[in-house]
Amino acid sequence: MELIDGKAISEAIKKEISEEVQKRVQEGKKIPHLAAILVGHDGGSETYVAHKVKSCEQVGFKSTLIRFEDNVSEEELLQTVEKLNNDDEIDGFIVQLPLPKHISEQKIIEAIDYRKDVDGFHPINVGRSSIGLTSFVSATPAGILELLKRYNIETSGKHCVVIGRSNIVGKPVANLMMQKAYPGDATVTVCHSRTKNLADVTRQADIIIAALGQPEFLTAEMVKEGAVVIDVGTTRVPSDKTKSGWKLTGDVKFDEVAPKCSYITPVPGGVGPMTIVSLLKNTLLATEIEF
Ligand code: GUN
């Protein structure tokens, strides 16, 4: 079994990005600038956005954090999105999800200029990416493919089973894994909450991407010997062993699944750090992308 070290890979990529930024500075080009909108005080969202801002600093990007309280109106948020759309200094921006119930996430996402949508959530980017056109690919799926690539994991003709059908991970990663490319060219099956005999399906998988958000869902008996397991889960589970009172838990029962795998990602330190570098890569791309 080989552990896929997302932290080390993400550090290596950050170094590459940072060199790219230095080169841009020497050539007198604009320094990439990412903005993030954060609504409310959800613990997970606060942590993610803080990591995104810190990572921008690490690679030499500029970053701007715009915060609102939970009671911000949809109208005010839409106005801020519009302002960022028209601000030439900002290359790309994200609106951290989830948003409070009174705000339509879809309406906000669709208000973002797709040329600045570095999360790759806008329907134009989703559609373009699904048919292999120039686009921003959403960060977590892009990060997963980057890990497969950096570890030279064979995907062509392999049976890839994706568990979860979210717009952010399940659907886009399934799409990417079936594209005529490397990584890709896989035979893809998508399982979800209504799938019958799910374990029978996962046991046939050469590659399993677990992205359902249910801690320790995937157990050893659901995994074929030698499978590649990618764990996208990041649920905060109460713990009396940590200072914060919780620990980040993946969708895979790591201790029993790992010994059966050829490769596996840990949580934390697997897919998570890759999501952030994919966002940085998209922001760099935003300075020069032509649709
Ligand atoms: N919430 C959870 N993951 C993400 C992400 O990748 N982008 C945004 N904007 N919100 C999220």
Coordinates of C-alpha atoms and ligand atoms in Angstrom, one line a residue:
M1 CA 0.0 0.0 0.0
E2 CA 1.3 3.5 -0.9
L3 CA -0.1 6.5 0.9
I4 CA -0.9 9.4 -1.5
D5 CA 0.6 12.4 0.1
G6 CA -1.6 15.3 -0.9
K7 CA 0.2 17.7 1.5
A8 CA 3.6 17.1 -0.1
I9 CA 2.2 17.3 -3.7
S10 CA 0.3 20.5 -2.8
E11 CA 3.5 22.0 -1.4
A12 CA 5.4 21.1 -4.6
I13 CA 2.7 22.7 -6.7
K14 CA 2.6 25.8 -4.6
K15 CA 6.3 26.2 -5.2
E16 CA 5.7 25.8 -9.0
I17 CA 3.0 28.5 -8.8
S18 CA 5.1 30.8 -6.7
E19 CA 7.9 30.5 -9.3
E20 CA 5.4 31.4 -12.0
V21 CA 4.4 34.5 -10.0
Q22 CA 8.0 35.6 -9.7
K23 CA 8.4 35.2 -13.4
R24 CA 5.3 37.3 -14.0
V25 CA 6.6 40.0 -11.7
Q26 CA 9.9 40.1 -13.6
E27 CA 8.0 40.4 -16.9
G28 CA 6.0 43.3 -15.4
K29 CA 2.8 41.4 -15.6
K30 CA -0.1 41.7 -13.1
I31 CA 0.1 39.8 -9.8
P32 CA -2.9 37.4 -9.7
H33 CA -5.5 38.6 -7.3
L34 CA -8.2 36.3 -5.7
A35 CA -11.2 37.6 -3.8
A36 CA -13.3 35.5 -1.5
I37 CA -16.8 36.3 -0.1
L38 CA -17.6 34.7 3.2
V39 CA -21.1 34.9 4.8
G40 CA -21.6 34.2 8.5
H41 CA -19.4 32.3 10.9
D42 CA -19.7 28.6 10.0
G43 CA -16.6 26.9 11.5
G44 CA -15.8 24.8 8.4
S45 CA -16.2 27.7 6.0
E46 CA -14.0 30.0 8.2
T47 CA -11.2 27.4 8.2
Y48 CA -11.4 26.8 4.5
V49 CA -11.4 30.5 3.6
A50 CA -8.6 31.2 6.0
H51 CA -6.5 28.5 4.3
K52 CA -7.3 29.9 0.9
V53 CA -6.2 33.4 1.9
K54 CA -3.0 32.0 3.6
S55 CA -2.2 30.0 0.5
C56 CA -2.5 33.1 -1.7
E57 CA 0.1 34.8 0.5
Q58 CA 2.4 31.8 0.3
V59 CA 2.5 31.8 -3.5
G60 CA 2.7 35.6 -3.8
F61 CA -0.9 36.3 -4.9
K62 CA -2.9 39.2 -3.7
S63 CA -6.1 38.3 -1.9
T64 CA -9.2 40.1 -0.7
L65 CA -11.6 38.7 1.9
I66 CA -15.1 40.3 1.9
R67 CA -17.2 39.3 4.9
F68 CA -20.9 39.6 5.6
E69 CA -23.1 38.6 8.6
D70 CA -25.7 35.8 8.2
N71 CA -28.4 38.3 7.8
V72 CA -27.0 39.9 4.6
S73 CA -29.7 40.2 1.9
E74 CA -29.5 38.4 -1.4
E75 CA -29.6 41.8 -3.1
E76 CA -26.5 43.1 -1.3
L77 CA -24.6 39.9 -2.1
L78 CA -25.6 40.1 -5.8
Q79 CA -24.4 43.8 -5.8
T80 CA -21.0 42.7 -4.4
V81 CA -20.7 39.9 -7.0
E82 CA -21.5 42.5 -9.7
K83 CA -18.8 44.8 -8.3
L84 CA -16.2 42.1 -8.4
N85 CA -17.3 41.1 -11.9
N86 CA -16.4 44.6 -13.0
D87 CA -13.3 45.2 -11.0
D88 CA -10.3 44.8 -13.3
E89 CA -7.9 44.3 -10.3
I90 CA -9.7 41.1 -9.4
D91 CA -8.8 38.1 -11.6
G92 CA -11.0 35.6 -10.0
F93 CA -13.3 35.2 -7.0
I94 CA -15.3 32.7 -5.0
V95 CA -18.4 32.8 -2.8
Q96 CA -17.8 30.3 0.0
L97 CA -20.7 27.8 0.3
P98 CA -23.0 27.0 2.0
L99 CA -24.9 30.2 2.1
P100 CA -27.8 31.0 4.6
K101 CA -31.1 29.5 3.6
H102 CA -32.7 32.9 2.6
I103 CA -30.1 33.2 -0.2
S104 CA -30.3 31.2 -3.4
E105 CA -26.9 29.7 -4.0
Q106 CA -27.7 29.0 -7.6
K107 CA -28.7 32.6 -8.2
I108 CA -25.4 33.8 -6.7
I109 CA -23.3 31.3 -8.7
E110 CA -25.0 32.3 -11.9
A111 CA -24.4 36.0 -11.2
I112 CA -20.6 35.4 -11.2
D113 CA -19.0 36.3 -14.5
Y114 CA -17.9 32.8 -15.7
R115 CA -14.5 34.3 -16.8
K116 CA -13.8 35.0 -13.1
D117 CA -15.5 31.8 -11.7
V118 CA -12.3 30.1 -10.4
D119 CA -14.4 27.6 -8.4
G120 CA -15.8 26.4 -11.8
F121 CA -19.3 26.3 -10.4
H122 CA -21.0 28.4 -13.1
P123 CA -23.2 26.4 -15.5
I124 CA -21.1 27.7 -18.4
N125 CA -17.9 26.3 -16.9
V126 CA -19.7 23.1 -15.8
G127 CA -21.0 22.6 -19.4
R128 CA -17.8 23.6 -21.2
S129 CA -15.7 21.4 -18.9
S130 CA -18.0 18.4 -19.5
I131 CA -17.4 18.5 -23.2
G132 CA -13.7 19.2 -22.9
L133 CA -13.6 22.9 -23.8
T134 CA -11.5 25.6 -22.2
S135 CA -13.0 26.3 -18.8
F136 CA -12.4 26.5 -15.1
V137 CA -12.6 23.0 -13.7
S138 CA -13.9 22.9 -10.1
A139 CA -11.1 22.6 -7.6
T140 CA -11.7 19.3 -5.8
P141 CA -12.2 17.2 -9.0
A142 CA -9.1 18.9 -10.5
G143 CA -7.1 18.1 -7.4
I144 CA -8.1 14.5 -7.5
L145 CA -7.0 14.1 -11.1
E146 CA -3.7 15.9 -10.3
L147 CA -3.0 13.3 -7.5
L148 CA -3.6 10.4 -9.9
K149 CA -1.3 12.1 -12.4
R150 CA 1.5 12.8 -10.0
Y151 CA 1.5 9.2 -8.8
N152 CA 1.3 7.9 -12.4
I153 CA -1.8 5.8 -11.5
E154 CA -3.2 4.0 -14.6
T155 CA -6.8 5.0 -15.3
S156 CA -7.3 4.0 -18.9
G157 CA -9.9 1.2 -19.1
K158 CA -10.1 1.0 -15.3
H159 CA -13.5 0.7 -13.5
C160 CA -13.9 3.9 -11.5
V161 CA -16.7 4.0 -9.0
V162 CA -17.7 7.4 -7.7
I163 CA -19.8 7.4 -4.5
G164 CA -21.8 10.6 -4.4
R165 CA -23.5 12.8 -7.0
S166 CA -23.0 16.4 -5.8
N167 CA -22.6 19.2 -8.3
I168 CA -19.2 20.1 -6.6
V169 CA -17.5 16.7 -6.6
G170 CA -19.4 13.6 -7.7
K171 CA -20.8 14.8 -11.1
P172 CA -17.7 16.7 -12.3
V173 CA -15.2 14.0 -11.2
A174 CA -17.2 11.3 -12.9
N175 CA -17.2 13.4 -16.0
L176 CA -13.5 14.0 -16.0
M177 CA -12.7 10.3 -15.3
M178 CA -14.6 9.3 -18.5
Q179 CA -13.0 11.9 -20.8
K180 CA -10.6 10.9 -23.5
A181 CA -7.5 11.9 -21.7
Y182 CA -5.1 11.0 -19.0
P183 CA -6.2 10.9 -16.2
G184 CA -9.4 9.6 -17.7
D185 CA -10.5 7.0 -20.2
A186 CA -12.0 5.1 -17.3
T187 CA -15.3 3.2 -17.2
V188 CA -17.2 5.2 -14.7
T189 CA -20.1 4.1 -12.4
V190 CA -21.8 6.7 -10.2
C191 CA -23.4 5.4 -7.0
H192 CA -25.6 7.4 -4.6
S193 CA -28.1 7.1 -1.8
R194 CA -30.6 5.2 -4.0
T195 CA -28.1 2.7 -5.4
K196 CA -29.1 -0.9 -4.7
N197 CA -26.4 -3.4 -3.6
L198 CA -23.8 -0.6 -3.4
A199 CA -21.1 -2.9 -2.0
D200 CA -21.5 -5.3 -5.0
V201 CA -20.6 -2.3 -7.2
T202 CA -17.7 -0.9 -5.2
R203 CA -16.2 -4.4 -4.9
Q204 CA -15.8 -4.3 -8.7
A205 CA -13.9 -1.0 -8.7
D206 CA -10.3 -0.5 -9.6
I207 CA -10.6 3.1 -8.4
I208 CA -13.1 4.3 -5.8
I209 CA -13.7 8.0 -5.2
A210 CA -15.7 8.4 -2.0
A211 CA -17.5 11.7 -2.0
L212 CA -20.8 11.3 -0.1
G213 CA -19.9 13.1 3.2
Q214 CA -20.7 10.1 5.5
P215 CA -17.8 9.5 7.9
E216 CA -16.2 6.0 7.6
F217 CA -18.8 4.8 5.2
L218 CA -16.5 2.7 3.0
T219 CA -15.4 -0.4 4.9
A220 CA -12.9 -3.1 4.0
E221 CA -15.5 -5.6 2.8
M222 CA -16.6 -3.1 0.1
V223 CA -13.2 -2.8 -1.5
K224 CA -11.4 -5.1 -3.9
E225 CA -7.8 -6.1 -3.1
G226 CA -5.4 -3.7 -4.8
A227 CA -7.9 -0.9 -5.4
V228 CA -7.0 2.8 -5.5
V229 CA -9.1 4.7 -2.9
I230 CA -9.6 8.4 -3.0
D231 CA -11.3 9.8 0.1
V232 CA -13.0 13.2 -0.4
G233 CA -14.9 13.3 2.9
T234 CA -14.1 16.0 5.4
T235 CA -16.7 15.8 8.2
R236 CA -16.0 17.3 11.6
V237 CA -16.6 14.5 14.1
P238 CA -16.6 15.2 17.9
S239 CA -13.4 14.0 19.6
D240 CA -12.1 14.2 23.1
K241 CA -8.6 13.7 21.9
T242 CA -8.2 17.1 20.2
K243 CA -8.0 20.6 21.6
S244 CA -10.7 21.9 19.2
G245 CA -13.1 19.1 20.3
W246 CA -13.5 17.6 16.8
K247 CA -11.4 15.8 14.2
L248 CA -11.7 15.8 10.5
T249 CA -13.0 12.4 9.3
G250 CA -13.1 11.0 5.8
D251 CA -15.7 8.8 4.1
V252 CA -13.3 5.8 4.4
K253 CA -12.7 3.6 7.4
F254 CA -9.0 4.1 6.8
D255 CA -7.4 1.6 9.2
E256 CA -9.2 -1.4 7.8
V257 CA -9.4 -0.3 4.1
A258 CA -5.8 0.9 3.7
P259 CA -4.1 -2.6 4.0
K260 CA -6.2 -3.8 0.9
C261 CA -5.3 -0.8 -1.3
S262 CA -2.6 -0.2 -3.8
Y263 CA -2.9 3.5 -3.2
I264 CA -5.1 5.5 -0.7
T265 CA -5.4 9.1 0.3
P266 CA -5.5 10.0 4.1
V267 CA -7.8 12.5 5.8
P268 CA -6.5 15.1 6.5
G269 CA -3.5 15.5 4.1
G270 CA -5.0 13.8 1.0
V271 CA -7.5 15.6 -1.3
G272 CA -8.0 18.6 1.0
P273 CA -4.7 20.4 0.4
M274 CA -5.1 19.7 -3.4
T275 CA -8.4 21.5 -3.5
I276 CA -6.7 24.7 -2.4
V277 CA -3.9 24.5 -4.9
S278 CA -6.4 23.8 -7.7
L279 CA -8.1 27.1 -6.8
L280 CA -4.7 28.8 -6.9
K281 CA -4.0 27.3 -10.3
N282 CA -7.4 28.5 -11.6
T283 CA -6.6 32.0 -10.3
L284 CA -3.3 32.0 -12.2
L285 CA -5.1 30.7 -15.3
A286 CA -7.7 33.5 -14.9
T287 CA -5.0 36.1 -15.7
E288 CA -4.6 34.6 -19.2
I289 CA -7.6 32.3 -20.0
E290 CA -9.3 33.0 -23.3
F291 CA -12.7 31.5 -23.8
Ligands
GUN1 N1 -17.7 24.8 0.2 C1 -17.2 23.6 0.2 N2 -16.3 23.5 -0.7 C2 -16.3 24.6 -1.4 C3 -15.5 25.1 -2.6 O1 -14.7 24.4 -3.2 N3 -15.8 26.3 -3.0 C4 -16.7 27.1 -2.4 N4 -16.9 28.3 -2.8 N5 -17.4 26.7 -1.3 C5 -17.2 25.5 -0.9

